[in-house]
Tab-separated table of N, CA and C in Angstrom:
chain	number	residue	atom	x	y	z
A	1	THR	N	-6.625	27.142	-12.043
A	1	THR	CA	-6.233	28.016	-13.219
A	1	THR	C	-7.013	29.424	-13.421
A	2	MET	N	-8.133	29.556	-12.610
A	2	MET	CA	-9.286	30.748	-12.705
A	2	MET	C	-8.743	31.984	-11.444
A	3	PRO	N	-8.479	32.932	-11.982
A	3	PRO	CA	-7.543	34.131	-11.013
A	3	PRO	C	-8.773	34.109	-9.695
A	4	LYS	N	-8.055	34.273	-8.389
A	4	LYS	CA	-9.009	33.962	-7.080
A	4	LYS	C	-8.660	35.568	-6.541
A	5	GLU	N	-9.409	35.835	-5.696
A	5	GLU	CA	-9.257	37.007	-4.883
A	5	GLU	C	-7.964	36.333	-3.857
A	6	PRO	N	-7.155	36.999	-3.423
A	6	PRO	CA	-6.317	36.527	-2.393
A	6	PRO	C	-6.614	36.273	-0.902
A	7	ALA	N	-7.720	36.924	-0.679
A	7	ALA	CA	-8.281	36.692	0.772
A	7	ALA	C	-8.880	34.974	0.594
A	8	VAL	N	-9.743	34.871	-0.653
A	8	VAL	CA	-10.506	33.816	-0.720
A	8	VAL	C	-9.355	32.729	-0.970
A	9	LEU	N	-8.221	32.825	-1.551
A	9	LEU	CA	-7.543	31.745	-1.836
A	9	LEU	C	-6.619	31.415	-0.450
A	10	ARG	N	-6.705	32.528	0.463
A	10	ARG	CA	-5.987	32.119	1.840
A	10	ARG	C	-7.184	31.233	2.537
A	11	GLN	N	-8.330	31.631	2.525
A	11	GLN	CA	-9.516	30.771	3.004
A	11	GLN	C	-9.727	29.605	2.997
A	12	ASN	N	-9.277	29.505	1.551
A	12	ASN	CA	-9.545	27.888	1.042
A	12	ASN	C	-8.285	27.143	1.449
A	13	ILE	N	-7.415	27.487	1.659
A	13	ILE	CA	-6.129	26.852	1.982
A	13	ILE	C	-6.306	26.322	3.326
A	14	LEU	N	-6.709	27.428	3.977
A	14	LEU	CA	-7.210	27.050	5.546
A	14	LEU	C	-8.208	25.958	5.717
A	15	ASP	N	-9.527	26.432	4.934
A	15	ASP	CA	-10.365	25.258	4.940
A	15	ASP	C	-10.026	24.068	4.496
A	16	THR	N	-9.407	23.878	3.300
A	16	THR	CA	-8.819	22.440	2.949
A	16	THR	C	-8.019	21.927	4.053
A	17	THR	N	-6.945	22.610	4.621
A	17	THR	CA	-6.189	22.246	5.993
A	17	THR	C	-7.222	21.541	6.807
A	18	ALA	N	-7.998	22.255	7.445
A	18	ALA	CA	-8.898	21.815	8.402
A	18	ALA	C	-9.886	20.501	7.854
A	19	ALA	N	-10.333	20.276	6.816
A	19	ALA	CA	-10.934	19.200	6.341
A	19	ALA	C	-10.002	18.002	6.282
A	20	ILE	N	-8.753	18.433	5.781
A	20	ILE	CA	-7.672	17.003	6.043
A	20	ILE	C	-7.518	16.833	7.480
A	21	LEU	N	-7.478	17.564	8.468
A	21	LEU	CA	-7.184	17.276	9.980
A	21	LEU	C	-8.589	16.520	10.573
A	22	ALA	N	-9.732	17.004	9.468
A	22	ALA	CA	-10.913	16.555	10.366
A	22	ALA	C	-10.926	15.112	10.058
A	23	CYS	N	-10.798	14.750	8.622
A	23	CYS	CA	-10.645	13.562	8.150
A	23	CYS	C	-9.871	12.302	8.962
A	24	GLY	N	-9.133	12.916	10.147
A	24	GLY	CA	-8.056	11.968	11.050
A	24	GLY	C	-6.713	11.837	10.480
A	25	ILE	N	-6.269	12.616	9.355
A	25	ILE	CA	-4.997	12.603	9.094
A	25	ILE	C	-4.020	13.474	10.442
A	26	ASP	N	-3.226	12.332	10.892
A	26	ASP	CA	-2.347	12.983	11.882
A	26	ASP	C	-0.991	13.667	11.601
A	27	PRO	N	-0.981	15.070	11.890
A	27	PRO	CA	0.087	15.587	11.481
A	27	PRO	C	1.594	15.286	12.051
A	28	LYS	N	1.299	14.379	13.198
A	28	LYS	CA	2.478	13.859	13.660
A	28	LYS	C	2.970	12.730	13.131
A	29	LYS	N	2.047	11.939	12.214
A	29	LYS	CA	2.577	11.040	11.271
A	29	LYS	C	2.546	11.053	9.921
A	30	CYS	N	2.026	12.403	9.484
A	30	CYS	CA	2.314	12.664	7.829
A	30	CYS	C	2.641	14.105	7.746
A	31	LEU	N	3.321	14.472	6.617
A	31	LEU	CA	3.637	15.820	6.191
A	31	LEU	C	2.849	16.500	5.650
A	32	LEU	N	2.498	17.788	6.231
A	32	LEU	CA	1.363	18.564	5.729
A	32	LEU	C	2.384	19.827	5.625
A	33	PHE	N	2.221	20.229	4.160
A	33	PHE	CA	2.641	21.508	3.421
A	33	PHE	C	1.909	21.956	2.422
A	34	ARG	N	2.018	23.580	2.317
A	34	ARG	CA	1.506	24.170	1.404
A	34	ARG	C	2.226	24.142	0.016
A	35	GLN	N	1.635	23.316	-0.630
A	35	GLN	CA	2.603	23.479	-2.033
A	35	GLN	C	3.216	24.528	-2.752
A	36	SER	N	2.357	25.543	-2.574
A	36	SER	CA	2.787	26.813	-3.211
A	36	SER	C	4.004	27.415	-2.582
A	37	LEU	N	4.496	26.832	-1.569
A	37	LEU	CA	5.737	27.493	-0.752
A	37	LEU	C	6.882	26.435	-1.123
A	38	VAL	N	6.805	25.734	-2.320
A	38	VAL	CA	7.844	24.711	-2.665
A	38	VAL	C	7.942	25.238	-4.036
A	39	PRO	N	8.942	25.775	-4.694
A	39	PRO	CA	9.221	26.351	-5.705
A	39	PRO	C	9.497	25.189	-6.679
A	40	GLU	N	9.856	24.082	-6.034
A	40	GLU	CA	10.573	22.642	-7.350
A	40	GLU	C	9.313	22.372	-7.753
A	41	HIS	N	7.935	22.625	-7.483
A	41	HIS	CA	6.748	22.202	-8.084
A	41	HIS	C	6.658	22.793	-9.367
A	42	ALA	N	6.884	24.055	-9.487
A	42	ALA	CA	6.624	25.161	-10.623
A	42	ALA	C	8.082	24.718	-11.492
A	43	GLU	N	9.089	24.806	-11.085
A	43	GLU	CA	10.308	24.594	-11.882
A	43	GLU	C	10.537	23.475	-12.444
A	44	LEU	N	10.150	22.298	-11.536
A	44	LEU	CA	9.779	20.667	-12.777
A	44	LEU	C	8.539	20.988	-13.582
A	45	ALA	N	7.637	21.779	-13.448
A	45	ALA	CA	6.434	21.685	-14.287
A	45	ALA	C	7.104	22.428	-15.750
A	46	TRP	N	7.954	23.508	-15.669
A	46	TRP	CA	8.680	24.211	-16.799
A	46	TRP	C	9.695	23.129	-17.297
A	47	ILE	N	10.335	22.593	-16.702
A	47	ILE	CA	11.376	21.439	-17.530
A	47	ILE	C	10.334	20.644	-18.106
A	48	LEU	N	9.412	20.141	-17.529
A	48	LEU	CA	8.362	18.848	-18.211
A	48	LEU	C	7.642	19.585	-19.227
A	49	GLY	N	7.219	20.928	-19.174
A	49	GLY	CA	6.622	21.533	-20.193
A	49	GLY	C	7.553	21.561	-21.393
A	50	CYS	N	8.941	21.776	-21.467
A	50	CYS	CA	9.564	22.064	-22.367
A	50	CYS	C	9.913	20.637	-22.863
A	51	LEU	N	9.216	19.204	-22.888
A	51	LEU	CA	9.432	18.050	-23.104
A	51	LEU	C	8.073	17.552	-23.454
A	52	THR	N	7.067	18.341	-23.455
A	52	THR	CA	5.684	18.004	-23.726
A	52	THR	C	5.346	18.411	-25.138
A	53	ASN	N	4.523	17.939	-25.624
A	53	ASN	CA	3.910	18.561	-27.250
A	53	ASN	C	2.830	19.464	-26.857
A	54	VAL	N	2.462	20.325	-27.487
A	54	VAL	CA	1.430	21.050	-27.560
A	54	VAL	C	0.197	20.108	-27.751
A	55	PRO	N	0.175	19.555	-29.106
A	55	PRO	CA	-0.877	18.667	-29.663
A	55	PRO	C	-1.292	17.602	-28.681
A	56	ARG	N	-0.486	16.936	-27.741
A	56	ARG	CA	-1.006	15.893	-26.740
A	56	ARG	C	-1.920	16.817	-25.842
A	57	LEU	N	-1.495	17.764	-25.295
A	57	LEU	CA	-2.122	18.392	-24.533
A	57	LEU	C	-3.711	18.852	-24.950
A	58	LEU	N	-3.601	19.310	-26.221
A	58	LEU	CA	-4.756	19.894	-26.985
A	58	LEU	C	-5.631	18.815	-27.057
A	59	ARG	N	-5.277	17.343	-26.826
A	59	ARG	CA	-6.078	16.189	-27.289
A	59	ARG	C	-6.784	15.658	-25.717
A	60	LEU	N	-6.529	16.413	-24.619
A	60	LEU	CA	-6.841	15.794	-23.476
A	60	LEU	C	-8.546	16.525	-23.475
A	61	PRO	N	-9.264	15.485	-23.491
A	61	PRO	CA	-10.396	15.662	-23.356
A	61	PRO	C	-10.882	16.885	-21.977
A	62	GLN	N	-10.458	17.002	-21.041
A	62	GLN	CA	-10.725	17.940	-19.817
A	62	GLN	C	-10.204	19.416	-20.263
A	63	TRP	N	-9.254	19.456	-21.575
A	63	TRP	CA	-9.058	20.774	-22.062
A	63	TRP	C	-9.918	21.326	-22.966
A	64	LYS	N	-10.638	20.308	-23.678
A	64	LYS	CA	-11.996	20.566	-24.653
A	64	LYS	C	-12.761	21.067	-23.895
A	65	MET	N	-13.287	20.376	-22.942
A	65	MET	CA	-14.365	20.749	-22.101
A	65	MET	C	-14.486	22.223	-21.554
A	66	LYS	N	-13.191	22.274	-20.800
A	66	LYS	CA	-12.936	23.574	-20.306
A	66	LYS	C	-13.046	24.684	-21.016
A	67	ARG	N	-12.252	24.545	-22.151
A	67	ARG	CA	-12.269	25.458	-23.092
A	67	ARG	C	-13.404	25.570	-23.670
A	68	ALA	N	-14.190	24.943	-23.758
A	68	ALA	CA	-15.827	25.305	-24.466
A	68	ALA	C	-16.484	26.128	-23.507
A	69	SER	N	-16.323	25.949	-22.202
A	69	SER	CA	-17.229	26.383	-21.233
A	69	SER	C	-16.421	27.872	-21.023
A	70	GLN	N	-15.349	28.167	-21.599
A	70	GLN	CA	-14.650	29.443	-21.391
A	70	GLN	C	-14.919	30.446	-22.830
A	71	ASN	N	-15.882	30.023	-23.611
A	71	ASN	CA	-16.076	30.262	-24.887
A	71	ASN	C	-14.880	30.024	-25.771
A	72	ASN	N	-14.127	28.992	-25.757
A	72	ASN	CA	-13.293	28.983	-26.670
A	72	ASN	C	-12.007	29.514	-26.094
A	73	GLU	N	-11.653	30.165	-25.246
A	73	GLU	CA	-10.548	31.176	-24.863
A	73	GLU	C	-9.903	30.468	-23.589
A	74	GLY	N	-9.635	29.203	-24.178
A	74	GLY	CA	-8.893	28.433	-22.690
A	74	GLY	C	-7.347	29.187	-22.560
A	75	THR	N	-6.953	29.427	-21.101
A	75	THR	CA	-6.084	29.680	-20.946
A	75	THR	C	-4.548	28.961	-20.904
A	76	VAL	N	-3.326	29.537	-21.177
A	76	VAL	CA	-2.238	28.769	-20.966
A	76	VAL	C	-2.226	27.648	-19.901
A	77	GLY	N	-2.597	28.523	-18.422
A	77	GLY	CA	-2.634	27.894	-17.266
A	77	GLY	C	-3.272	26.624	-17.308
A	78	LEU	N	-4.320	26.679	-18.147
A	78	LEU	CA	-5.642	25.510	-18.381
A	78	LEU	C	-4.812	24.610	-19.176
A	79	LEU	N	-4.508	24.961	-20.081
A	79	LEU	CA	-3.803	23.950	-21.166
A	79	LEU	C	-2.457	23.492	-20.421
A	80	THR	N	-1.806	23.924	-19.621
A	80	THR	CA	-0.483	23.370	-19.349
A	80	THR	C	-0.716	22.743	-17.591
A	81	TYR	N	-2.063	22.828	-17.001
A	81	TYR	CA	-1.962	22.321	-15.638
A	81	TYR	C	-1.680	20.653	-15.697
A	82	PRO	N	-2.023	19.988	-16.653
A	82	PRO	CA	-1.674	18.694	-16.521
A	82	PRO	C	-0.327	18.421	-16.463
A	83	VAL	N	0.504	19.212	-16.943
A	83	VAL	CA	1.877	18.997	-16.710
A	83	VAL	C	2.299	19.440	-15.502
A	84	LEU	N	1.737	20.252	-14.641
A	84	LEU	CA	1.917	20.696	-13.284
A	84	LEU	C	1.449	19.577	-12.731
A	85	GLN	N	0.382	18.851	-12.963
A	85	GLN	CA	0.055	17.554	-12.245
A	85	GLN	C	1.208	16.515	-12.284
A	86	ALA	N	1.807	16.369	-13.602
A	86	ALA	CA	2.734	15.455	-13.539
A	86	ALA	C	4.142	16.066	-12.846
A	87	ALA	N	4.709	17.222	-12.819
A	87	ALA	CA	5.561	17.643	-11.875
A	87	ALA	C	4.962	17.257	-10.350
A	88	ASP	N	3.867	17.229	-9.807
A	88	ASP	CA	3.570	17.243	-8.589
A	88	ASP	C	3.767	15.594	-8.442
A	89	ILE	N	3.367	14.746	-9.225
A	89	ILE	CA	3.509	13.541	-8.872
A	89	ILE	C	5.076	13.146	-8.937
A	90	LEU	N	5.598	13.526	-10.151
A	90	LEU	CA	7.205	12.909	-10.227
A	90	LEU	C	8.029	13.491	-9.497
A	91	LEU	N	7.737	14.892	-8.457
A	91	LEU	CA	8.665	15.411	-8.113
A	91	LEU	C	9.273	14.398	-6.737
A	92	TYR	N	7.946	13.755	-6.470
A	92	TYR	CA	8.468	13.220	-5.161
A	92	TYR	C	8.562	11.475	-5.433
A	93	LYS	N	8.670	11.271	-6.817
A	93	LYS	CA	9.148	9.845	-7.524
A	93	LYS	C	8.038	8.920	-6.955
A	94	SER	N	6.656	9.077	-6.894
A	94	SER	CA	5.710	8.546	-6.425
A	94	SER	C	5.477	7.233	-7.506
A	95	THR	N	5.341	6.163	-7.009
A	95	THR	CA	5.365	4.637	-7.887
A	95	THR	C	3.692	4.435	-7.628
A	96	HIS	N	2.721	5.100	-7.279
A	96	HIS	CA	1.515	4.798	-7.070
A	96	HIS	C	0.723	5.880	-6.824
A	97	VAL	N	-0.403	6.176	-7.771
A	97	VAL	CA	-0.955	7.428	-7.519
A	97	VAL	C	-2.719	7.154	-7.324
A	98	PRO	N	-3.301	7.707	-6.561
A	98	PRO	CA	-4.793	7.200	-6.455
A	98	PRO	C	-5.481	8.065	-7.271
A	99	VAL	N	-6.087	7.591	-8.284
A	99	VAL	CA	-6.907	8.534	-9.190
A	99	VAL	C	-8.220	8.379	-9.253
A	100	GLY	N	-9.517	9.392	-9.465
A	100	GLY	CA	-10.794	8.807	-9.979
A	100	GLY	C	-10.470	8.697	-11.777
A	101	GLU	N	-11.613	8.080	-12.312
A	101	GLU	CA	-11.553	7.632	-13.925
A	101	GLU	C	-11.154	8.757	-14.790
A	102	ASP	N	-11.739	10.343	-13.884
A	102	ASP	CA	-11.566	11.307	-14.714
A	102	ASP	C	-10.327	11.948	-14.873
A	103	GLN	N	-9.021	11.256	-14.301
A	103	GLN	CA	-7.769	11.840	-13.919
A	103	GLN	C	-7.156	10.704	-14.483
A	104	VAL	N	-7.643	9.363	-15.065
A	104	VAL	CA	-6.639	8.474	-15.397
A	104	VAL	C	-5.730	8.808	-16.975
A	105	LEU	N	-6.250	9.858	-17.589
A	105	LEU	CA	-5.763	10.522	-18.883
A	105	LEU	C	-4.501	11.269	-18.454
A	106	HIS	N	-4.601	12.312	-17.269
A	106	HIS	CA	-3.876	12.967	-16.798
A	106	HIS	C	-2.413	11.806	-16.371
A	107	LEU	N	-3.067	10.863	-15.577
A	107	LEU	CA	-1.620	10.091	-14.896
A	107	LEU	C	-1.092	9.335	-16.210
A	108	GLU	N	-1.979	9.161	-17.448
A	108	GLU	CA	-1.183	8.741	-18.531
A	108	GLU	C	-0.184	9.564	-18.946
A	109	LEU	N	-0.512	11.172	-18.972
A	109	LEU	CA	0.396	11.922	-19.465
A	109	LEU	C	1.775	11.986	-18.622
A	110	ALA	N	1.285	11.610	-17.254
A	110	ALA	CA	2.661	11.846	-16.404
A	110	ALA	C	3.452	10.527	-16.424
A	111	GLN	N	2.948	9.549	-16.906
A	111	GLN	CA	3.743	8.078	-17.318
A	111	GLN	C	4.427	8.271	-18.520
A	112	ASP	N	3.664	9.127	-19.640
A	112	ASP	CA	4.418	9.023	-20.756
A	112	ASP	C	5.568	10.198	-20.556
A	113	ILE	N	5.339	11.352	-19.552
A	113	ILE	CA	6.475	12.262	-19.652
A	113	ILE	C	7.633	11.611	-18.711
A	114	ALA	N	7.298	10.934	-18.025
A	114	ALA	CA	8.318	10.173	-17.132
A	114	ALA	C	9.085	9.449	-17.910
A	115	GLN	N	8.640	8.629	-19.050
A	115	GLN	CA	9.365	7.690	-19.612
A	115	GLN	C	10.261	8.575	-21.121
A	116	HIS	N	9.525	9.395	-21.510
A	116	HIS	CA	10.180	10.399	-22.023
A	116	HIS	C	11.435	11.048	-21.576
A	117	PHE	N	11.605	11.538	-20.336
A	117	PHE	CA	12.484	11.936	-19.521
A	117	PHE	C	13.702	11.144	-19.334
A	118	ASN	N	13.122	9.842	-18.671
A	118	ASN	CA	14.252	8.730	-18.529
A	118	ASN	C	14.932	8.396	-19.688
A	119	LYS	N	14.082	8.097	-20.760
A	119	LYS	CA	14.915	7.973	-22.254
A	119	LYS	C	16.178	8.866	-22.711
A	120	LYS	N	15.575	10.287	-22.369
A	120	LYS	CA	16.381	11.186	-22.969
A	120	LYS	C	17.707	11.607	-21.659
A	121	TYR	N	17.387	11.198	-20.637
A	121	TYR	CA	18.174	11.701	-19.515
A	121	TYR	C	18.791	10.632	-18.624
A	122	GLY	N	18.287	9.443	-18.799
A	122	GLY	CA	18.459	8.254	-18.070
A	122	GLY	C	17.514	8.090	-16.888
A	123	GLU	N	17.624	6.776	-16.435
A	123	GLU	CA	16.283	6.227	-15.433
A	123	GLU	C	16.614	7.487	-14.521
A	124	PHE	N	15.266	8.081	-14.103
A	124	PHE	CA	15.351	8.839	-13.023
A	124	PHE	C	14.204	9.066	-12.156
A	125	PHE	N	12.831	8.928	-12.957
A	125	PHE	CA	11.775	9.137	-12.480
A	125	PHE	C	10.988	7.413	-12.530
A	126	PRO	N	10.047	7.031	-11.457
A	126	PRO	CA	9.717	5.894	-11.627
A	126	PRO	C	8.168	6.195	-12.433
A	127	VAL	N	8.323	5.138	-12.874
A	127	VAL	CA	6.786	5.373	-14.062
A	127	VAL	C	5.352	5.284	-13.044
A	128	PRO	N	4.721	6.080	-12.836
A	128	PRO	CA	3.316	6.060	-11.740
A	128	PRO	C	2.440	4.946	-12.204
A	129	LYS	N	2.022	4.173	-11.293
A	129	LYS	CA	0.849	3.627	-11.840
A	129	LYS	C	-0.455	3.923	-10.973
A	130	ALA	N	-1.555	3.796	-11.755
A	130	ALA	CA	-2.862	4.305	-11.167
A	130	ALA	C	-3.462	3.133	-10.247
A	131	ILE	N	-3.951	3.723	-9.002
A	131	ILE	CA	-4.795	3.132	-8.142
A	131	ILE	C	-6.174	3.917	-8.298
A	132	LEU	N	-7.106	2.672	-8.483
A	132	LEU	CA	-8.438	3.390	-8.859
A	132	LEU	C	-9.396	2.708	-7.932
A	133	SER	N	-9.902	3.878	-7.204
A	133	SER	CA	-10.884	3.441	-6.260
A	133	SER	C	-12.123	2.814	-6.632
A	134	GLU	N	-12.513	1.610	-6.042
A	134	GLU	CA	-13.813	0.698	-6.525
A	134	GLU	C	-15.150	1.406	-5.920
A	135	LEU	N	-16.252	1.749	-6.674
A	135	LEU	CA	-17.288	2.189	-6.172
A	135	LEU	C	-18.157	1.357	-5.547
């Protein structure tokens, strides 16, 4: 949600890919891809954004905290980022999503969006459940 220099962004993509591979993910058994090359993520985010009301997004604690750290001038990208996260989850019809405690509310938003979409257009998206790791 913050502007990045193109060279830094490209290097971040390579570094993240290297870290994933270093963790033992086998590309022969898993599909690795650069999400930014899949336009359906942004397309679904737009559709879901048209079904999501602004007051709901404004109540998310992450929005309030980040906005405060940006001198109360949060961007539209920051506000709608949870809708993009919902699109990332729902696009693949995920049924279970590993999340940390700090992301539970965002997953609840994805659940609400899936239910709203299904009610309006018929059963299409599974309502994803959280998988919380125990520390």
